[in-house]
Amino acid sequence: MAKKYSCKNCGAELYFDPKSGKLHCDYCGSDYDPSEYDWKPDEGATDQTIPQAGAEGAAGAADAGDAKATDDSVSTDDLVVYKCPNCGAEVITSKKTVATTCVYCNRAITLEGNVQGDFRPDYVLPFERERSEVVAAYQKLCKKSILTPRLFTRESQTAKIKGMYVPYWLFSFEGRAMLNVRAENIRTFVRGDEEITEVSRYMIDEEGEAQFDRIPTDAMKEMDNTMMDSIEPFDFSKLKPFNPAYLAGFYTQRWDDDQPANEPRAKARAKEQLSAEVMSHVGPYGTKVIQSEQYQWSDQKVEQVMIPVWMMYTEYKGKKYVFGMNGQTGKMMGEIPKDPMRILKIALGTFLGTQVLFMLIRLLEVLL
């Protein structure tokens, strides 16, 4: 069922506070560790439990096989309707949503049923950056250029910045590389009246191995992989055992890009690092070219985690622009467009302002 977290002191709704790392009550100021709110992930959904969505964020609803709609939940294709536990309004969201916000009372809703079974995360990386920090960083970015379109500097624009937990797969494994490398040294020297070029070629077999821990790959098809990679790294030493209480106040989506689909991405990243490391031991040759390569992977471990990201989508002149920030470190990504017409508009405004000022001065001279 849809769930909210209530203050044990005054009963008001709680939201996760990135600054304190606790669930915070805006009414009486009480703080609670998320672990104080029990969650039993091994218990299946009951007739009182429907796919759940979370606070300002929403993590995906369960597939038809995970939990059946009850009187409080009505499914239509990829949409599902949940009854808000605060005002009773019906909230429509996707089946992939785990956390969301009621459009009527603006209160947080967590849909715990959607984070059970095969789709239950192992860990969550809590938000550490507050919304005010994100807004300030975004405004600073916009002010870097006078060509930034006015649309991007309006208050209504910063209101679109939302905190969300993005599902990720973390891959750990041991890798072994076996490379066959063609190396070449070229030496030019003068002997008598002749300039001689000497070319020495070698075929070298080199091997190496390395342990890779928690290589991240985002698990949402609609997310641009290059964009998400650009806000790394994340400090995974701060991972917490998953508890839906961390989602309170944030949007959350359940993954729709499974582990097998992401495994090649993780191994491609590992392969690049491992290959570079092995090549560094080949020797000081002028040129080194890999002729053939083989990789072996073993002791693989995969973890499901929810990672914090601040996001904003804007459409401008038919193109979509994305601004994002790592919710843990504050590293930013995204592009703010430039409008060359802004210079003309500013110049025209300055000219008209100057003309009005001159007219007022002349009028005063006549009156006096």
Protein backbone atom coordinates (compact mmCIF):
# COMPACT_ATOMS: atom_id res chain seq x y z
CA MET A 1 0.00 0.00 0.00
CA ALA A 2 1.02 3.60 -0.32
CA LYS A 3 2.99 4.60 2.75
CA LYS A 4 4.12 7.76 4.50
CA TYR A 5 6.48 8.20 7.42
CA SER A 6 5.06 10.00 10.46
CA CYS A 7 6.86 11.82 13.27
CA LYS A 8 6.79 9.81 16.50
CA ASN A 9 6.51 13.06 18.44
CA CYS A 10 3.78 15.09 16.68
CA GLY A 11 2.51 12.80 13.91
CA ALA A 12 3.50 15.14 11.04
CA GLU A 13 4.95 13.70 7.84
CA LEU A 14 8.69 13.14 7.63
CA TYR A 15 11.06 13.74 4.71
CA PHE A 16 14.66 12.63 4.28
CA ASP A 17 17.04 15.53 4.95
CA PRO A 18 20.33 15.30 2.96
CA LYS A 19 22.12 17.63 5.40
CA SER A 20 21.51 15.54 8.52
CA GLY A 21 21.10 12.18 6.81
CA LYS A 22 17.92 11.60 8.82
CA LEU A 23 14.15 11.76 8.42
CA HIS A 24 13.19 15.29 9.50
CA CYS A 25 9.96 16.77 10.84
CA ASP A 26 9.40 20.36 9.67
CA TYR A 27 6.82 20.95 12.44
CA CYS A 28 8.53 19.98 15.69
CA GLY A 29 12.10 19.66 14.41
CA SER A 30 12.51 16.01 15.38
CA ASP A 31 14.98 13.81 13.51
CA TYR A 32 14.94 10.03 13.10
CA ASP A 33 17.36 7.58 11.59
CA PRO A 34 15.70 5.69 8.70
CA SER A 35 16.51 2.43 10.48
CA GLU A 36 14.01 3.42 13.20
CA TYR A 37 11.24 2.72 10.69
CA ASP A 38 11.06 -1.02 10.18
CA TRP A 39 10.95 -2.51 6.73
CA LYS A 40 10.68 -6.24 6.16
CA PRO A 41 11.84 -6.84 2.57
CA ASP A 42 11.28 -10.58 2.76
CA GLU A 43 7.59 -10.25 3.46
CA GLY A 44 5.52 -10.42 0.29
CA ALA A 45 2.82 -7.92 -0.56
CA THR A 46 -0.50 -8.57 1.19
CA ASP A 47 -4.01 -7.58 0.24
CA GLN A 48 -3.24 -4.29 2.01
CA THR A 49 -0.06 -3.73 0.01
CA ILE A 50 0.06 -2.35 -3.51
CA PRO A 51 3.08 -1.38 -5.64
CA GLN A 52 4.59 1.57 -3.80
CA ALA A 53 6.07 4.89 -4.83
CA GLY A 54 8.17 7.24 -2.72
CA ALA A 55 8.23 10.83 -1.58
CA GLU A 56 9.48 13.55 -3.85
CA GLY A 57 10.77 10.67 -5.84
CA ALA A 58 9.11 7.63 -7.24
CA ALA A 59 10.54 4.19 -7.69
CA GLY A 60 8.82 1.80 -10.04
CA ALA A 61 5.73 -0.22 -9.40
CA ALA A 62 5.95 -3.96 -9.50
CA ASP A 63 5.22 -5.92 -12.61
CA ALA A 64 1.93 -7.77 -12.78
CA GLY A 65 3.64 -10.83 -11.34
CA ASP A 66 5.02 -8.98 -8.29
CA ALA A 67 1.82 -7.59 -6.80
CA LYS A 68 -1.78 -7.52 -7.96
CA ALA A 69 -3.84 -4.35 -7.93
CA THR A 70 -6.25 -4.10 -5.01
CA ASP A 71 -9.27 -1.87 -4.44
CA ASP A 72 -6.74 0.93 -3.90
CA SER A 73 -4.92 0.32 -7.18
CA VAL A 74 -6.26 0.15 -10.72
CA SER A 75 -3.95 -0.73 -13.63
CA THR A 76 -4.34 0.46 -17.21
CA ASP A 77 -1.59 -0.63 -19.59
CA ASP A 78 1.60 0.91 -18.14
CA LEU A 79 -0.22 3.17 -15.68
CA VAL A 80 -1.45 2.46 -12.18
CA VAL A 81 -3.63 4.48 -9.82
CA TYR A 82 -2.77 4.73 -6.11
CA LYS A 83 -4.83 6.23 -3.32
CA CYS A 84 -2.91 8.96 -1.48
CA PRO A 85 -2.68 8.07 2.25
CA ASN A 86 -2.81 11.77 3.15
CA CYS A 87 -5.80 13.24 1.29
CA GLY A 88 -7.37 10.18 -0.35
CA ALA A 89 -6.87 11.51 -3.88
CA GLU A 90 -6.04 9.06 -6.67
CA VAL A 91 -2.47 9.43 -7.88
CA ILE A 92 -1.67 8.14 -11.37
CA THR A 93 1.89 6.98 -11.99
CA SER A 94 3.78 4.35 -13.97
CA LYS A 95 4.23 0.76 -12.90
CA LYS A 96 7.94 1.51 -12.55
CA THR A 97 7.42 4.11 -9.84
CA VAL A 98 8.52 3.41 -6.27
CA ALA A 99 8.21 6.91 -4.85
CA THR A 100 6.23 9.96 -5.97
CA THR A 101 4.32 13.03 -4.81
CA CYS A 102 0.57 13.59 -4.67
CA VAL A 103 -0.39 16.29 -7.18
CA TYR A 104 -3.25 17.42 -4.93
CA CYS A 105 -1.72 17.75 -1.46
CA ASN A 106 1.96 17.68 -2.54
CA ARG A 107 2.72 15.06 0.10
CA ALA A 108 5.22 12.27 -0.32
CA ILE A 109 4.11 8.74 -1.16
CA THR A 110 6.29 5.63 -0.93
CA LEU A 111 5.14 2.50 -2.71
CA GLU A 112 6.99 -0.23 -0.86
CA GLY A 113 5.45 -3.11 -2.79
CA ASN A 114 7.48 -2.10 -5.83
CA VAL A 115 10.82 -2.61 -4.09
CA GLN A 116 10.23 -6.21 -3.07
CA GLY A 117 11.04 -9.49 -4.76
CA ASP A 118 13.42 -9.42 -7.73
CA PHE A 119 13.28 -5.63 -7.84
CA ARG A 120 14.34 -4.98 -4.25
CA PRO A 121 17.60 -2.95 -4.11
CA ASP A 122 20.47 -4.14 -1.95
CA TYR A 123 21.67 -0.66 -1.03
CA VAL A 124 20.85 3.03 -1.25
CA LEU A 125 23.34 5.89 -1.48
CA PRO A 126 21.61 8.73 0.45
CA PHE A 127 21.38 12.30 -0.81
CA GLU A 128 23.98 14.66 0.67
CA ARG A 129 23.31 17.75 -1.46
CA GLU A 130 20.29 19.88 -0.60
CA ARG A 131 17.99 21.42 -3.16
CA SER A 132 19.14 24.95 -2.25
CA GLU A 133 22.73 24.00 -3.20
CA VAL A 134 21.55 22.67 -6.55
CA VAL A 135 19.53 25.78 -7.36
CA ALA A 136 22.48 28.05 -6.45
CA ALA A 137 24.86 26.01 -8.63
CA TYR A 138 22.40 26.07 -11.54
CA GLN A 139 21.87 29.85 -11.29
CA LYS A 140 25.63 30.39 -11.18
CA LEU A 141 25.99 28.29 -14.32
CA CYS A 142 23.31 30.34 -16.11
CA LYS A 143 24.97 33.65 -15.14
CA LYS A 144 28.27 32.68 -16.72
CA SER A 145 27.02 33.96 -20.08
CA ILE A 146 24.87 36.96 -20.99
CA LEU A 147 23.61 34.85 -23.89
CA THR A 148 21.68 32.48 -21.61
CA PRO A 149 18.00 32.60 -22.70
CA ARG A 150 15.78 34.30 -20.12
CA LEU A 151 13.64 31.15 -19.91
CA PHE A 152 16.47 29.34 -18.12
CA THR A 153 16.88 32.00 -15.41
CA ARG A 154 13.25 32.25 -14.33
CA GLU A 155 12.15 31.01 -10.93
CA SER A 156 9.61 28.74 -12.62
CA GLN A 157 12.55 26.99 -14.26
CA THR A 158 14.41 26.19 -11.03
CA ALA A 159 11.13 24.81 -9.67
CA LYS A 160 11.56 21.99 -12.20
CA ILE A 161 14.71 20.73 -10.47
CA LYS A 162 13.77 17.44 -8.83
CA GLY A 163 15.69 15.03 -6.65
CA MET A 164 15.43 11.43 -7.77
CA TYR A 165 16.99 8.08 -6.99
CA VAL A 166 18.25 6.42 -10.16
CA PRO A 167 18.56 2.62 -10.16
CA TYR A 168 22.04 1.28 -10.84
CA TRP A 169 23.77 -2.07 -11.14
CA LEU A 170 27.17 -2.37 -9.47
CA PHE A 171 29.45 -5.02 -11.01
CA SER A 172 32.42 -6.51 -9.20
CA PHE A 173 34.71 -9.17 -10.72
CA GLU A 174 38.28 -10.20 -11.34
CA GLY A 175 39.64 -9.64 -14.83
CA ARG A 176 42.55 -11.22 -16.65
CA ALA A 177 43.95 -9.92 -19.97
CA MET A 178 46.19 -11.70 -22.48
CA LEU A 179 47.50 -9.36 -25.17
CA ASN A 180 49.58 -9.98 -28.28
CA VAL A 181 51.31 -6.71 -29.14
CA ARG A 182 53.28 -5.59 -32.16
CA ALA A 183 55.93 -3.10 -31.09
CA GLU A 184 58.23 -1.03 -33.23
CA ASN A 185 61.27 1.18 -32.77
CA ILE A 186 62.52 3.48 -35.53
CA ARG A 187 66.05 4.91 -35.45
CA THR A 188 67.48 7.33 -38.02
CA PHE A 189 71.21 8.05 -38.26
CA VAL A 190 73.82 9.27 -40.74
CA ARG A 191 76.64 7.06 -41.98
CA GLY A 192 79.02 8.81 -44.31
CA ASP A 193 76.93 10.49 -46.99
CA GLU A 194 73.89 8.33 -46.26
CA GLU A 195 70.93 8.84 -43.93
CA ILE A 196 69.81 5.46 -42.69
CA THR A 197 66.48 4.56 -41.11
CA GLU A 198 66.52 1.39 -39.04
CA VAL A 199 63.20 -0.26 -38.14
CA SER A 200 63.05 -2.93 -35.41
CA ARG A 201 59.83 -4.90 -34.98
CA TYR A 202 58.84 -7.17 -32.10
CA MET A 203 55.92 -9.43 -31.24
CA ILE A 204 55.25 -9.45 -27.50
CA ASP A 205 52.86 -11.47 -25.36
CA GLU A 206 51.89 -9.75 -22.13
CA GLU A 207 49.41 -10.71 -19.41
CA GLY A 208 47.90 -8.99 -16.42
CA GLU A 209 45.03 -9.20 -13.96
CA ALA A 210 43.12 -6.85 -11.70
CA GLN A 211 40.20 -6.76 -9.28
CA PHE A 212 37.32 -4.43 -10.19
CA ASP A 213 34.93 -3.34 -7.45
CA ARG A 214 31.50 -1.83 -7.99
CA ILE A 215 31.63 -0.55 -11.54
CA PRO A 216 28.36 1.45 -11.88
CA THR A 217 25.93 1.31 -14.81
CA ASP A 218 22.57 3.09 -14.72
CA ALA A 219 19.59 0.80 -15.19
CA MET A 220 17.07 3.08 -16.92
CA LYS A 221 16.72 2.99 -20.69
CA GLU A 222 15.54 6.60 -20.90
CA MET A 223 18.70 7.88 -19.21
CA ASP A 224 21.57 8.82 -21.50
CA ASN A 225 24.50 6.61 -20.48
CA THR A 226 27.17 9.17 -21.39
CA MET A 227 25.36 11.83 -19.42
CA MET A 228 25.04 9.62 -16.34
CA ASP A 229 28.69 8.54 -16.57
CA SER A 230 29.73 12.20 -16.56
CA ILE A 231 28.54 12.82 -12.99
CA GLU A 232 30.66 10.02 -11.54
CA PRO A 233 32.39 9.14 -9.30
CA PHE A 234 30.26 8.11 -6.33
CA ASP A 235 31.63 7.19 -2.92
CA PHE A 236 30.25 3.69 -2.45
CA SER A 237 31.79 3.40 1.01
CA LYS A 238 28.73 5.38 2.14
CA LEU A 239 26.18 2.87 0.88
CA LYS A 240 23.39 2.02 3.33
CA PRO A 241 21.35 -1.19 3.47
CA PHE A 242 18.21 -0.42 1.50
CA ASN A 243 15.24 1.01 3.37
CA PRO A 244 12.34 2.83 1.60
CA ALA A 245 12.53 5.53 4.28
CA TYR A 246 15.51 7.02 2.42
CA LEU A 247 13.20 7.66 -0.56
CA ALA A 248 10.85 9.93 1.42
CA GLY A 249 10.72 13.26 -0.40
CA PHE A 250 12.29 12.13 -3.67
CA TYR A 251 11.20 10.66 -6.97
CA THR A 252 12.35 7.13 -7.66
CA GLN A 253 12.09 4.88 -10.70
CA ARG A 254 12.47 1.14 -10.82
CA TRP A 255 14.97 -0.21 -13.35
CA ASP A 256 13.85 -1.30 -16.79
CA ASP A 257 17.35 -2.16 -18.08
CA ASP A 258 18.27 -5.50 -16.57
CA GLN A 259 21.58 -6.94 -15.41
CA PRO A 260 22.46 -8.90 -18.61
CA ALA A 261 21.94 -5.77 -20.71
CA ASN A 262 24.32 -3.74 -18.52
CA GLU A 263 27.04 -6.34 -18.03
CA PRO A 264 28.78 -5.60 -21.39
CA ARG A 265 29.00 -1.90 -20.42
CA ALA A 266 30.66 -2.69 -17.12
CA LYS A 267 33.12 -5.11 -18.72
CA ALA A 268 33.92 -2.65 -21.51
CA ARG A 269 34.96 -0.11 -18.87
CA ALA A 270 37.00 -2.73 -17.02
CA LYS A 271 38.56 -3.90 -20.29
CA GLU A 272 39.73 -0.38 -21.13
CA GLN A 273 41.44 0.02 -17.74
CA LEU A 274 42.95 -3.47 -17.73
CA SER A 275 44.25 -3.14 -21.28
CA ALA A 276 45.93 0.19 -20.50
CA GLU A 277 47.56 -1.30 -17.40
CA VAL A 278 48.93 -4.32 -19.29
CA MET A 279 50.17 -2.13 -22.16
CA SER A 280 52.10 0.03 -19.67
CA HIS A 281 54.25 -3.03 -18.91
CA VAL A 282 55.02 -3.93 -22.52
CA GLY A 283 58.12 -1.72 -22.62
CA PRO A 284 59.43 1.62 -23.95
CA TYR A 285 58.81 1.09 -27.64
CA GLY A 286 58.11 3.84 -30.15
CA THR A 287 54.79 2.35 -31.20
CA LYS A 288 52.71 -0.43 -29.63
CA VAL A 289 49.67 -1.91 -31.36
CA ILE A 290 47.47 -4.69 -30.00
CA GLN A 291 47.20 -7.49 -32.56
CA SER A 292 44.94 -9.79 -30.57
CA GLU A 293 43.47 -9.83 -27.08
CA GLN A 294 41.63 -12.19 -24.79
CA TYR A 295 39.86 -11.44 -21.52
CA GLN A 296 38.65 -13.72 -18.78
CA TRP A 297 36.26 -12.68 -16.01
CA SER A 298 35.66 -14.53 -12.77
CA ASP A 299 34.15 -14.18 -9.27
CA GLN A 300 31.42 -11.85 -10.52
CA LYS A 301 29.10 -10.18 -8.03
CA VAL A 302 26.23 -7.83 -8.92
CA GLU A 303 24.43 -5.45 -6.54
CA GLN A 304 21.26 -3.42 -7.04
CA VAL A 305 21.49 0.13 -5.68
CA MET A 306 19.63 3.45 -5.77
CA ILE A 307 21.85 6.47 -6.47
CA PRO A 308 20.94 10.16 -5.80
CA VAL A 309 20.73 12.60 -8.71
CA TRP A 310 19.21 16.08 -9.07
CA MET A 311 17.67 16.49 -12.54
CA MET A 312 15.92 19.12 -14.65
CA TYR A 313 14.57 18.75 -18.19
CA THR A 314 13.79 21.75 -20.40
CA GLU A 315 12.70 22.03 -24.00
CA TYR A 316 13.91 25.09 -25.91
CA LYS A 317 13.38 25.69 -29.63
CA GLY A 318 12.54 22.05 -30.24
CA LYS A 319 15.59 20.66 -28.42
CA LYS A 320 15.68 19.00 -25.01
CA TYR A 321 18.25 20.24 -22.49
CA VAL A 322 19.20 18.37 -19.34
CA PHE A 323 20.83 19.73 -16.20
CA GLY A 324 21.93 17.30 -13.55
CA MET A 325 23.98 17.07 -10.39
CA ASN A 326 25.47 14.19 -8.46
CA GLY A 327 23.32 14.17 -5.32
CA GLN A 328 26.26 13.04 -3.22
CA THR A 329 29.30 15.01 -4.48
CA GLY A 330 27.68 17.97 -6.26
CA LYS A 331 29.42 17.29 -9.59
CA MET A 332 27.36 18.87 -12.38
CA MET A 333 26.60 17.93 -15.97
CA GLY A 334 24.42 19.40 -18.67
CA GLU A 335 24.26 22.12 -21.25
CA ILE A 336 22.76 25.60 -21.07
CA PRO A 337 21.97 26.98 -24.57
CA LYS A 338 23.05 30.39 -25.84
CA ASP A 339 20.77 32.82 -27.64
CA PRO A 340 22.78 35.21 -29.94
CA MET A 341 19.71 37.45 -30.13
CA ARG A 342 20.19 38.29 -26.46
CA ILE A 343 22.99 40.72 -27.37
CA LEU A 344 20.70 42.53 -29.80
CA LYS A 345 17.91 42.64 -27.24
CA ILE A 346 20.23 43.96 -24.53
CA ALA A 347 21.67 46.60 -26.91
CA LEU A 348 18.20 47.64 -28.03
CA GLY A 349 17.01 47.88 -24.44
CA THR A 350 20.02 49.98 -23.49
CA PHE A 351 19.48 52.31 -26.48
CA LEU A 352 15.78 52.81 -25.72
CA GLY A 353 16.55 53.40 -22.05
CA THR A 354 19.13 56.02 -22.97
CA GLN A 355 16.70 57.78 -25.34
CA VAL A 356 14.00 57.92 -22.66
CA LEU A 357 16.52 59.38 -20.21
CA PHE A 358 17.58 62.08 -22.71
CA MET A 359 13.92 62.96 -23.32
CA LEU A 360 13.28 63.35 -19.60
CA ILE A 361 16.35 65.58 -19.21
CA ARG A 362 15.19 67.81 -22.12
CA LEU A 363 11.69 67.99 -20.65
CA LEU A 364 13.05 69.06 -17.30
CA GLU A 365 15.21 71.74 -18.96
CA VAL A 366 12.12 73.13 -20.71
CA LEU A 367 10.03 73.11 -17.52
CA LEU A 368 12.75 74.78 -15.52
